Amino acid sequence: MNEQKKRTMHEHHHDETKEQTNMTHQKMDHTKMNHETMAHEHHSMDHSSMDHSSMDHSSMDHHDHMSGGMDHSMHMGNFKQKFWLSLLLAIPIILFSPMMGMEFPFQVTFPGSDWLVLILATILFIYGGQPFLSGAKMELKQKSPAMMTLIAMGISVAYVYSVYSFIANLINPHTHVMDFFWELATLIVIMLLGHWIEMSAVSNASNALQKLAELLPETVKRLRTDGTEETISLKEVKEGDHLVVRAGDKMPTDGKILKGETIVDESAVTGESKGVKKQTSDPVIGGSINGDGTIEIEVTGTGENSYLAKVMDMVRQAQGEKSKLESLSDKVAKWLFYVALIAGLLAFVVWLILTDLPTALERMVTVFIIACPHALGLAIPLVVARSTSIAAKNGLLLKSRRALEQANELDVIMLDKTGTLTEGKFTVTGIESLDDDYPQEELLKYLGALEANANHPLAIGIMRYLKEQNISPYQAENQKNLSGVGLTGTVADKNVKVVNEKEIKRLGIEIEKERLTPYEEQGNTVSFLLIDDRLVGLVALGDIIKAEAKTFIQSLKERKITPVMLTGDNQHAAEVVAQYLGIEEFYGGLLPNDKEDIVKRYQEQGKKVIMVGDGINDAPSLARATIGMAIGAGTDIAIDSADVVLINSDPKDILHFLDLAKQTRKKMIQNLWWGAGYNILAIPLAAGILAPIGILLSPAIGAVLMSLSTVVVALNALTLKIKE
């Protein structure tokens, strides 16, 4: 296993340059962007299970209780509006029509009230019922009837039969045919309320494509043939163009360096935690940040061939496949739909043979309406609302109801190293004085003087450290970049330089190998301070392991969950962290598709996988995993692709999630039994199976049972809690 992993790591590291050279990125063509953006917005609105950032209609989850068939063109605001307007329409219907034949003291009638009820019910059926009818159409098209189909059957049968009863009563006032307008109104309003509760509980996705576009600058500096610069829009960039990228700027496209040397921060894009040295002919990736040198790059491709575009394609594909998972409530709804359909049709045939058409119709309609209890619409949303509230108190943002259902019997948790197990930012890990005249604090003042105005990752780390230590740096004059080497300037009338190891060797300055080895073994970057061409000290910067990571890994093992570490960092850096934390399985030198492939490989072995990550390079694997978890301090793209966000970026909060998910699933199953379980008794009785011995469930008693189950479901949801 270890040999295979090492071989895999080596191959990925070896192929990385070739792979990335072929990837180029530029802001997508506006027509394509707008089309995909709209598709994503439609999806992210009603997919309260948050199928992350899936960006085309084909990958919409038609199964999810919340999204599965909900109108994919509705936004959250419109959905809220639909509930309140439907409630306004429902109130007079409830006041002017009886509940399954039972009249309440608050109900009133007056000449023409039946016409008013018919008109209001028709508007309500078309307006309020539209999401369910659209959803049922989608589910049936996919040949997988579920919650939307069950609701659509209930409201359609209630409306059509009520119109029939209205006409029958109008033609023959002496023969009263019971209507179901009351049930139609309450069913639509309660189902809309249930969906709204759940949508309010879980987060809405942001637009991942838009976030990707924001990684890139709006304009770029292009070189003309005469060597002068022109500022153009990014969308005008073509393959083969020569662009100038200055220190601190984002790489506008994927490309190849023609002139200059620099250190590039690729952490958000590839997961590589330390700055990557780049020189002539090396590839660069769109969205990464140029460090300390001005470079000229040649655009090697545009649009769909880019690194970022390929990442989003992988996310989209993974989402499409993941959306095929059915939720618990959909499984129950599918079962209920088939049972009700068969029982209702059988009841109609039998009663038609034994009695007459009106009686047979009434029995069939009663079965169909009872099969879609109001409680079923609230069973899961109320638990989810309670669960998300508890989650927020425990540092978790739940974006997917499905995550709560899938979190049981997990086998593997895959952890991206950078930002998940480590802090994900350059921190000073060591500073050593090599000259008695310059103690550590003095060295830091000189270092800070040169790094104060730089914006590459090393400089940011050093300045952060100075701030933490309350050290004020000296002032520097005549500062300038030494391309591919470091910085130089005049500080306190001395010539000061911060340079890399390559420059130290070029100058012929000897330094003990044993002094550098401990830092290099941990994957640290070492810089050297020269004052008046004399080596006076060194500073090491690296990504440090989070304090709580070790105990977290141990807790996972105690729960029989295997930790697996994935990283874009090199093999050596991966091995150092894995050994320290006690992780036996790890993979280094990975690209985004490699991480996703590893997740897929474990899933093909029948294992349920949690993936935890924070970078753009983690987005495809977050979408692919059984449950994707994003670190709250991570990139927007990762957060959009995840089911759960760790608000405090604390891996120990994952344990809180596992505990909460276990209790939540338990409550979901209890509520589904309360919400739908009575159908086991009610449907056969409503169909008239015991009619020969004088037992027949009247519509009124059926309505009372529905009301009781709704109350029980609500009270049961409120009892959800986890140990603090």
XYZ file of C-alpha atoms in Angstrom:
724
model
C 0.000 0.000 0.000
C 2.768 2.462 0.979
C 4.784 1.672 -2.163
C 1.743 2.242 -4.299
C 1.036 5.547 -2.569
C 4.610 6.725 -2.990
C 4.576 5.776 -6.646
C 1.276 7.619 -7.111
C 2.644 10.690 -5.368
C 5.792 10.686 -7.444
C 3.902 10.321 -10.707
C 1.515 13.148 -9.858
C 4.375 15.410 -8.853
C 6.283 14.555 -12.019
C 3.279 15.148 -14.286
C 2.154 18.328 -12.566
C 4.041 20.697 -14.851
C 2.882 18.994 -18.013
C -0.694 18.857 -16.738
C -0.879 22.474 -15.693
C 0.828 23.853 -18.782
C -2.114 22.665 -20.843
C -4.606 24.418 -18.584
C -5.495 28.040 -19.253
C -8.111 30.278 -17.763
C -9.863 33.461 -18.582
C -13.193 34.838 -17.536
C -15.850 32.843 -19.303
C -17.602 34.215 -22.347
C -20.431 36.384 -21.020
C -23.170 34.503 -22.820
C -22.027 31.191 -21.400
C -21.504 32.681 -17.958
C -24.966 34.197 -17.855
C -26.613 30.972 -18.974
C -24.785 28.829 -16.443
C -25.170 31.419 -13.705
C -28.942 31.445 -14.140
C -29.032 27.687 -14.164
C -27.073 27.591 -10.940
C -29.182 30.256 -9.252
C -32.353 28.379 -10.082
C -30.875 25.246 -8.631
C -29.313 26.720 -5.535
C -32.532 28.468 -4.511
C -34.828 25.591 -4.041
C -32.263 22.953 -3.396
C -32.342 23.349 0.313
C -30.433 20.135 0.510
C -27.930 22.367 -1.126
C -26.676 20.273 -3.890
C -23.851 22.757 -3.575
C -23.010 24.619 -6.674
C -24.282 22.445 -9.429
C -24.654 24.701 -12.383
C -26.936 23.188 -14.941
C -30.432 21.831 -14.968
C -29.367 18.291 -15.682
C -27.728 18.009 -12.301
C -30.606 19.358 -10.254
C -31.653 17.030 -7.530
C -35.225 16.115 -8.316
C -35.304 13.721 -5.401
C -34.649 15.948 -2.454
C -37.700 16.655 -0.368
C -37.036 20.320 -0.602
C -35.715 20.647 -4.104
C -36.793 17.484 -5.679
C -39.240 18.806 -7.977
C -39.774 22.182 -6.420
C -40.097 24.857 -9.059
C -36.566 25.384 -10.258
C -37.178 28.962 -11.259
C -38.273 30.138 -7.817
C -35.962 32.095 -5.588
C -36.108 32.131 -1.789
C -37.911 35.489 -1.663
C -40.564 34.342 -4.146
C -41.070 31.153 -2.165
C -41.735 33.123 1.028
C -44.165 35.311 -0.897
C -45.929 32.246 -2.284
C -46.558 30.909 1.233
C -48.017 34.164 2.592
C -50.268 34.797 -0.418
C -51.462 31.188 -0.302
C -52.255 31.605 3.400
C -54.367 34.692 2.625
C -56.280 32.693 0.020
C -56.670 29.726 2.379
C -58.154 31.618 5.365
C -61.562 32.377 3.755
C -61.704 28.846 2.315
C -61.189 27.418 5.839
C -63.877 29.763 7.225
C -66.462 29.075 4.511
C -66.106 25.299 3.949
C -66.312 22.271 6.325
C -63.408 19.906 7.108
C -64.222 16.558 5.480
C -67.882 17.029 6.313
C -67.342 18.336 9.878
C -68.556 21.875 10.530
C -66.806 23.922 13.209
C -68.396 26.757 15.251
C -66.168 29.366 13.566
C -67.299 28.390 10.073
C -69.926 30.483 8.312
C -71.870 30.367 5.069
C -73.881 32.970 3.177
C -75.525 33.131 -0.252
C -72.759 32.809 -2.818
C -70.085 31.656 -0.311
C -69.729 28.363 -2.208
C -68.904 30.329 -5.380
C -66.339 32.394 -3.488
C -64.737 29.218 -2.108
C -64.580 27.718 -5.629
C -62.899 30.829 -7.087
C -60.390 31.168 -4.233
C -59.619 27.430 -4.267
C -59.002 27.535 -8.017
C -56.544 30.440 -7.643
C -54.864 28.694 -4.697
C -54.578 25.391 -6.572
C -52.946 27.068 -9.589
C -50.740 29.503 -7.651
C -49.873 27.694 -4.428
C -49.906 24.206 -5.931
C -47.697 25.095 -8.891
C -44.342 24.101 -7.251
C -45.731 20.668 -6.354
C -47.299 20.096 -9.765
C -44.044 21.126 -11.491
C -42.074 18.936 -9.115
C -44.341 15.948 -9.738
C -43.908 16.402 -13.473
C -40.121 16.314 -13.025
C -40.241 13.268 -10.735
C -42.505 11.335 -13.098
C -40.294 12.297 -16.027
C -37.387 10.775 -14.085
C -39.600 7.715 -13.378
C -39.113 8.195 -9.661
C -42.311 9.415 -7.955
C -41.588 10.808 -4.486
C -42.727 13.609 -2.171
C -43.769 16.064 -4.885
C -45.813 13.419 -6.699
C -47.566 12.403 -3.472
C -48.448 16.028 -2.664
C -49.518 16.727 -6.254
C -51.787 13.661 -6.190
C -53.400 14.806 -2.931
C -54.088 18.383 -4.007
C -55.138 17.450 -7.573
C -57.614 14.813 -6.416
C -58.954 17.160 -3.706
C -59.458 19.983 -6.219
C -60.931 17.941 -9.074
C -63.314 16.045 -6.778
C -64.353 19.279 -5.036
C -65.179 20.884 -8.392
C -67.190 17.771 -9.236
C -69.061 18.008 -5.897
C -69.733 21.736 -6.489
C -71.263 20.997 -9.895
C -73.232 18.012 -8.528
C -74.645 20.105 -5.657
C -75.458 22.941 -8.047
C -77.384 20.626 -10.375
C -79.151 18.737 -7.555
C -79.229 20.793 -4.303
C -81.172 18.054 -2.496
C -78.304 15.537 -2.761
C -75.271 16.857 -0.885
C -71.892 15.625 -2.208
C -69.024 16.345 0.228
C -66.190 18.546 -1.048
C -62.524 18.715 0.000
C -61.802 22.442 -0.423
C -60.784 22.683 3.271
C -58.275 19.866 2.839
C -56.955 21.382 -0.401
C -56.299 24.742 1.275
C -54.666 23.377 4.420
C -52.603 20.801 2.533
C -51.090 23.409 0.164
C -50.389 25.920 2.945
C -48.848 23.373 5.342
C -46.682 21.812 2.619
C -45.480 25.273 1.562
C -44.790 26.084 5.221
C -42.771 22.880 5.640
C -40.647 23.644 2.625
C -40.136 27.241 3.691
C -39.078 26.173 7.207
C -36.471 23.835 5.793
C -35.239 26.346 3.226
C -34.870 28.958 5.957
C -32.969 26.479 8.112
C -30.342 25.488 5.569
C -28.113 27.989 3.801
C -28.586 29.155 0.260
C -25.642 28.503 -2.025
C -23.763 31.385 -3.524
C -23.010 31.439 -7.211
C -19.816 29.429 -7.565
C -19.243 30.444 -11.186
C -19.423 34.095 -10.230
C -17.000 33.464 -7.373
C -14.606 31.835 -9.845
C -14.811 34.838 -12.125
C -13.990 37.100 -9.176
C -10.691 35.258 -8.705
C -9.492 36.837 -11.915
C -8.861 40.526 -12.638
C -11.258 42.488 -14.848
C -8.439 43.956 -16.922
C -4.931 42.844 -17.909
C -1.761 44.435 -19.251
C -1.018 43.106 -22.741
C 2.233 43.756 -24.593
C 2.012 45.166 -28.106
C 4.476 44.059 -30.784
C 6.519 47.243 -30.204
C 6.948 46.343 -26.498
C 4.541 48.933 -25.106
C 1.700 47.972 -22.749
C -2.039 48.293 -23.322
C -4.834 47.690 -20.809
C -7.562 45.407 -22.143
C -10.527 43.479 -20.760
C -9.750 39.906 -19.720
C -12.367 38.514 -22.130
C -10.373 39.975 -25.045
C -7.312 37.875 -24.192
C -6.445 35.256 -26.817
C -4.146 32.276 -26.829
C -0.575 33.357 -27.569
C -0.975 36.869 -26.113
C 1.893 38.199 -24.000
C 0.749 39.637 -20.637
C 2.616 41.508 -17.895
C 1.871 40.467 -14.288
C 3.345 42.619 -11.521
C 4.144 41.674 -7.907
C 0.974 41.142 -5.862
C -1.294 40.813 -8.908
C -3.432 37.772 -9.666
C -2.508 35.643 -12.664
C -5.194 36.559 -15.218
C -4.919 33.286 -17.155
C -3.059 30.021 -17.204
C 0.154 30.506 -19.097
C 3.912 30.083 -19.384
C 6.548 32.493 -18.062
C 8.554 34.160 -20.830
C 10.596 36.574 -18.701
C 11.321 37.025 -15.011
C 11.373 34.961 -11.833
C 8.984 35.033 -8.888
C 7.377 33.144 -6.020
C 3.716 32.335 -6.679
C 1.074 31.710 -4.020
C -1.037 28.865 -5.427
C -2.548 27.785 -2.082
C -6.135 28.772 -2.903
C -6.000 27.031 -6.273
C -3.833 23.937 -5.875
C -3.529 23.551 -2.108
C 0.283 23.932 -2.139
C 0.847 25.721 1.163
C 4.197 27.356 0.484
C 5.118 29.793 -2.247
C 6.160 28.054 -5.463
C 9.307 29.335 -7.174
C 8.726 30.075 -10.848
C 11.167 31.006 -13.591
C 11.312 31.115 -17.385
C 9.257 28.349 -19.109
C 7.433 27.382 -15.878
C 3.619 27.213 -16.012
C 1.360 29.533 -13.986
C -2.295 29.043 -13.086
C -5.059 31.635 -13.435
C -6.246 32.822 -10.013
C -2.898 32.273 -8.239
C -1.091 35.325 -6.833
C 2.208 36.603 -8.182
C 4.671 37.178 -5.348
C 7.762 39.322 -5.533
C 8.682 39.750 -9.171
C 7.260 41.260 -12.360
C 6.878 38.588 -15.004
C 5.819 38.316 -18.613
C 3.633 35.334 -19.492
C 2.357 33.800 -22.697
C -1.299 32.717 -22.636
C -1.353 29.021 -23.484
C -5.131 28.607 -23.720
C -8.453 30.250 -22.864
C -11.953 29.482 -21.630
C -12.904 25.847 -21.128
C -9.297 24.619 -21.257
C -8.410 26.546 -18.103
C -7.599 25.016 -14.763
C -10.493 26.725 -12.954
C -13.015 25.839 -15.671
C -11.953 22.194 -15.476
C -12.356 22.265 -11.702
C -15.934 23.488 -12.062
C -16.700 20.872 -14.712
C -15.620 18.220 -12.220
C -17.824 19.789 -9.529
C -20.790 19.872 -11.900
C -20.366 16.230 -12.894
C -19.888 15.059 -9.303
C -22.995 16.956 -8.245
C -25.080 15.417 -11.002
C -24.153 11.924 -9.844
C -24.527 12.689 -6.152
C -28.022 14.116 -6.674
C -29.317 10.644 -7.486
C -29.302 9.782 -3.787
C -32.801 9.579 -2.325
C -33.732 11.197 0.971
C -35.547 9.310 3.715
C -38.790 11.213 3.212
C -38.710 10.565 -0.531
C -38.409 6.836 0.064
C -41.404 6.975 2.386
C -43.326 9.183 -0.060
C -42.620 6.814 -2.968
C -43.887 3.871 -0.923
C -47.001 5.817 0.132
C -47.715 6.920 -3.418
C -47.768 3.399 -4.787
C -49.760 2.033 -1.828
C -52.340 4.833 -2.042
C -52.644 4.548 -5.816
C -53.252 0.807 -5.707
C -55.527 0.954 -2.628
C -57.547 3.863 -4.046
C -58.113 2.230 -7.426
C -59.033 -1.101 -5.818
C -61.454 0.674 -3.472
C -63.045 2.457 -6.429
C -63.557 -0.779 -8.380
C -64.905 -2.734 -5.404
C -67.274 0.019 -4.203
C -68.433 0.662 -7.757
C -69.421 -3.011 -8.022
C -71.058 -3.067 -4.573
C -72.716 0.384 -4.548
C -72.782 3.338 -6.954
C -70.388 5.760 -8.687
C -70.617 8.649 -6.147
C -69.819 6.317 -3.219
C -66.952 4.676 -5.133
C -65.499 8.091 -6.023
C -65.750 9.315 -2.422
C -63.910 6.222 -1.105
C -61.147 6.575 -3.689
C -60.701 10.294 -3.041
C -60.632 9.756 0.739
C -57.833 7.203 0.321
C -55.790 9.552 -1.888
C -56.137 12.533 0.461
C -55.471 10.563 3.658
C -52.303 9.133 2.032
C -50.832 12.635 1.921
C -51.025 13.700 5.573
C -50.177 17.221 6.611
C -47.714 15.857 9.178
C -45.519 14.345 6.467
C -44.868 17.817 5.092
C -43.615 18.986 8.488
C -41.985 15.758 9.723
C -38.522 16.454 8.295
C -38.479 20.293 8.040
C -39.182 20.734 11.755
C -36.346 18.345 12.668
C -33.991 20.080 10.222
C -34.880 23.514 11.605
C -34.159 22.319 15.140
C -30.989 20.540 14.033
C -29.541 23.559 12.203
C -30.167 25.719 15.270
C -28.237 23.259 17.474
C -25.514 22.995 14.798
C -24.957 26.763 14.726
C -24.324 26.736 18.496
C -21.688 24.068 17.913
C -19.738 25.866 15.161
C -21.494 24.233 12.184
C -23.389 25.682 9.238
C -25.597 22.983 7.695
C -26.241 23.461 3.995
C -27.702 20.045 3.258
C -30.395 18.015 4.891
C -29.024 14.953 3.148
C -25.753 15.321 5.053
C -27.626 14.674 8.291
C -29.136 11.521 6.811
C -25.914 10.201 5.280
C -23.622 10.768 8.271
C -24.338 7.419 9.866
C -22.089 4.397 9.433
C -19.276 6.472 7.924
C -16.120 4.558 7.067
C -13.552 7.143 5.963
C -12.864 10.824 6.545
C -10.559 12.434 3.989
C -8.799 15.548 5.196
C -7.076 18.115 3.037
C -3.852 18.995 4.880
C -3.506 22.700 4.160
C -6.017 24.762 6.128
C -7.756 21.726 7.629
C -5.111 19.959 9.691
C -2.740 22.915 9.424
C -3.341 26.652 9.779
C -3.069 27.152 6.011
C -0.965 30.296 6.296
C 2.744 31.055 6.469
C 3.907 31.465 10.036
C 7.388 32.081 11.397
C 8.511 28.669 12.677
C 12.046 29.647 13.591
C 14.425 32.600 13.706
C 18.134 32.222 14.431
C 20.866 34.764 14.939
C 24.179 33.853 13.298
C 25.988 36.948 14.569
C 26.289 38.038 18.204
C 25.899 41.695 17.197
C 22.347 41.001 15.979
C 20.040 39.265 18.508
C 16.668 37.850 17.342
C 14.613 40.982 18.010
C 17.137 43.113 16.115
C 17.013 40.688 13.176
C 13.229 40.951 13.079
C 13.393 44.764 12.974
C 15.667 44.612 9.911
C 13.539 41.917 8.273
C 10.357 43.898 8.917
C 11.879 47.007 7.373
C 12.301 45.270 4.002
C 9.136 43.170 4.127
C 6.758 45.907 5.341
C 5.632 46.972 1.870
C 5.868 43.581 0.153
C 2.752 41.463 -0.341
C 4.068 37.991 -1.095
C 3.233 35.132 1.352
C 6.643 35.219 3.112
C 6.383 38.939 3.797
C 2.838 38.641 5.137
C 3.940 35.862 7.497
C 6.887 37.855 8.809
C 4.851 41.031 9.361
C 2.111 39.074 11.140
C 4.769 37.610 13.457
C 6.212 41.059 14.222
C 2.744 42.306 15.113
C 2.155 39.336 17.434
C 5.506 40.002 19.141
C 4.818 43.774 19.394
C 8.034 44.535 17.495
C 8.204 47.745 15.462
C 10.389 47.396 12.368
C 13.002 49.908 11.242
C 12.354 52.105 8.210
C 13.863 51.126 4.869
C 14.954 53.322 1.967
C 15.844 52.585 -1.643
C 13.927 49.319 -1.576
C 13.853 47.119 -4.638
C 13.168 43.539 -5.673
C 16.035 41.264 -6.580
C 14.287 39.144 -9.197
C 14.294 35.483 -8.199
C 16.512 36.283 -5.203
C 14.708 38.456 -2.643
C 14.708 42.087 -1.483
C 17.288 44.768 -0.800
C 17.280 48.225 0.733
C 19.011 50.671 3.045
C 18.141 50.309 6.738
C 19.857 52.385 9.472
C 22.539 53.340 6.924
C 23.334 49.689 6.283
C 22.894 47.706 3.068
C 20.374 44.997 3.978
C 19.236 42.025 1.883
C 16.766 39.188 2.415
C 17.716 36.372 0.032
C 17.043 32.698 -0.665
C 19.414 29.732 -0.274
C 20.262 29.787 -3.970
C 21.743 33.294 -3.587
C 23.693 32.283 -0.453
C 25.336 29.477 -2.433
C 26.063 31.824 -5.355
C 27.820 34.231 -2.994
C 29.894 31.316 -1.667
C 28.706 31.754 1.924
C 29.036 28.555 3.928
C 26.201 27.473 6.242
C 25.934 24.304 8.287
C 23.610 21.753 6.671
C 22.542 20.497 10.125
C 21.150 23.951 10.899
C 18.799 23.870 7.896
C 17.775 20.202 7.973
C 15.094 20.443 10.745
C 13.315 23.226 8.847
C 13.568 21.588 5.438
C 12.244 18.287 6.812
C 9.067 20.087 7.835
C 8.707 21.654 4.402
C 9.626 25.139 5.657
C 10.962 27.947 3.482
C 14.206 29.470 4.815
C 15.283 33.055 4.050
C 18.622 34.624 4.981
C 19.401 38.141 6.226
C 22.563 39.843 4.954
C 23.758 43.135 6.454
C 26.577 44.793 4.543
C 27.072 41.460 2.723
C 27.560 39.583 6.017
C 25.234 36.695 6.901
C 23.696 37.601 10.272
C 20.616 35.416 10.605
C 17.929 33.225 9.086
C 14.152 33.012 9.352
C 12.087 29.900 8.593
C 8.437 30.063 7.610
C 6.009 27.208 7.224
C 2.478 26.016 7.696
C 1.991 24.859 11.297
C -0.247 21.994 12.432
C -3.381 23.003 14.342
C -3.123 22.388 18.080
C -6.302 20.303 18.218
C -5.549 18.165 15.129
C -3.808 15.297 16.951
C -6.578 14.662 19.492
C -9.137 14.949 16.686
C -7.433 12.186 14.676
C -7.349 9.984 17.772
C -11.080 10.566 18.366
C -11.854 9.506 14.789
C -9.967 6.259 15.272
C -11.893 5.582 18.487
C -15.107 5.912 16.465
C -13.795 3.335 13.956
C -13.510 6.019 11.227
C -10.323 5.844 9.140
C -8.548 9.215 8.625
C -6.964 9.706 5.195
C -4.881 12.819 4.413
C -4.882 14.360 0.923
C -2.680 17.275 -0.088
C -1.316 19.191 -3.034
C 1.932 19.560 -1.061
C 4.887 17.388 -1.948
C 5.339 13.864 -0.620
C 7.888 14.825 2.021
C 5.738 17.571 3.573
C 2.750 15.196 3.575
C 4.698 12.413 5.269
C 6.001 14.674 8.060
C 2.482 15.835 8.988
C 0.933 12.347 8.643
C 3.514 10.746 10.938
C 3.125 13.450 13.571
C -0.679 13.104 13.605
C -0.727 9.306 13.439
C -2.339 9.047 9.997
C -1.389 5.810 8.219
C -3.027 6.530 4.847
C -2.006 9.682 2.994
C -1.565 10.910 -0.583
C 0.656 13.837 -1.627
C 1.326 15.881 -4.769
C -2.337 15.769 -5.777
C -4.244 17.800 -8.344
C -8.028 18.378 -7.951
C -8.946 15.459 -10.214
C -6.594 13.208 -8.214
C -8.428 14.015 -4.979
C -11.778 13.378 -6.602
C -10.515 10.080 -8.062
C -9.378 8.921 -4.619
C -12.804 9.746 -3.125
C -14.450 7.853 -5.982
C -12.121 4.866 -5.519
C -13.064 4.482 -1.856
C -16.767 4.878 -2.681
C -16.510 2.140 -5.305
C -15.322 -0.110 -2.477
C -18.690 0.538 -0.808
C -17.363 3.041 1.735
C -19.106 6.207 2.883
C -16.692 9.143 2.721
C -16.560 12.570 4.368
C -14.232 14.987 2.576
C -12.947 18.028 4.469
C -11.183 20.811 2.565
C -10.835 24.546 2.105
C -9.469 25.298 -1.363
C -10.672 25.526 -4.931
C -8.736 22.341 -5.591
C -10.956 20.571 -3.022
C -14.256 21.590 -4.658
C -14.667 18.528 -6.945
C -13.904 16.063 -4.140
C -16.201 17.960 -1.731
C -19.000 17.615 -4.254
C -18.213 13.951 -4.940
C -17.966 12.778 -1.307
C -20.910 11.334 0.603
C -20.625 14.458 2.748
C -18.492 17.467 1.835
C -17.259 19.720 4.638
C -15.650 23.094 4.026
C -13.462 25.001 6.458
C -15.093 28.354 7.255
C -11.852 30.210 6.555
C -11.578 28.542 3.137
C -12.415 29.767 -0.347
C -15.956 30.603 -1.427
C -15.736 27.937 -4.125
C -15.051 25.209 -1.549
C -17.835 26.477 0.708
C -20.285 26.510 -2.208
C -19.403 22.909 -3.032
C -19.840 21.577 0.503
C -22.772 20.220 2.523
C -21.461 21.463 5.868
C -19.262 24.450 6.788
C -17.065 24.418 9.905
C -17.604 28.032 10.970
C -14.700 28.149 13.431
C -12.337 26.181 11.160
C -11.946 23.746 14.059
C -11.707 20.078 12.984
C -13.071 18.994 16.381
C -16.450 20.436 15.331
C -16.674 17.492 12.912
C -17.217 15.289 15.981
C -20.126 17.522 17.026
C -21.584 17.070 13.558
C -21.355 13.277 13.772
C -23.137 13.296 17.143
C -25.811 15.698 15.898
C -26.369 13.734 12.689
C -26.919 10.528 14.653
C -29.592 12.131 16.839
C -31.164 13.987 13.916
C -31.582 10.845 11.830
C -33.171 9.129 14.808
C -35.719 11.959 15.113
C -36.336 11.983 11.360
C -37.213 8.287 11.387
C -39.490 8.758 14.429
C -41.276 11.665 12.745
C -41.690 9.796 9.484
C -43.364 6.997 11.433
C -45.665 9.471 13.156
C -46.280 11.403 9.939
C -46.922 8.458 7.657
C -47.130 5.382 9.864
C -50.811 5.792 10.632
C -51.440 5.231 6.926
C -50.772 1.538 7.542
C -54.072 1.574 9.439
C -55.895 4.522 7.867
C -55.564 3.654 4.154
C -57.090 0.132 4.397
C -59.867 1.441 6.676
C -60.585 4.367 4.349
C -60.703 1.961 1.422
C -63.355 -0.027 3.335
C -61.509 -3.276 4.027
C -63.541 -3.749 7.261
C -66.832 -2.448 5.837
C -68.373 -5.976 5.890
C -68.255 -5.929 9.720
C -69.484 -2.360 9.949
C -66.143 -0.549 10.410
C -65.541 2.248 7.905
C -63.150 5.166 8.415
C -65.092 8.331 7.741
C -63.329 11.315 6.138
C -63.911 13.283 9.357
C -62.102 10.746 11.561
C -59.320 10.595 8.961
C -58.952 14.368 9.303
C -58.735 14.145 13.100
C -56.000 11.488 12.828
C -54.054 13.729 10.443
C -54.271 16.647 12.866
C -53.100 14.525 15.799
C -50.088 13.192 13.882
C -49.115 16.779 12.967
C -49.106 17.821 16.632
C -47.061 14.762 17.651
C -44.510 15.439 14.885
C -44.037 19.047 16.000
C -43.577 18.130 19.672
C -41.170 15.298 18.834
C -38.964 17.608 16.732
C -38.574 19.987 19.686
C -37.057 17.229 21.845
C -33.960 16.931 19.594
C -30.734 17.685 21.478
C -27.101 16.553 21.764
C -24.751 16.415 24.719
C -22.783 19.629 25.158
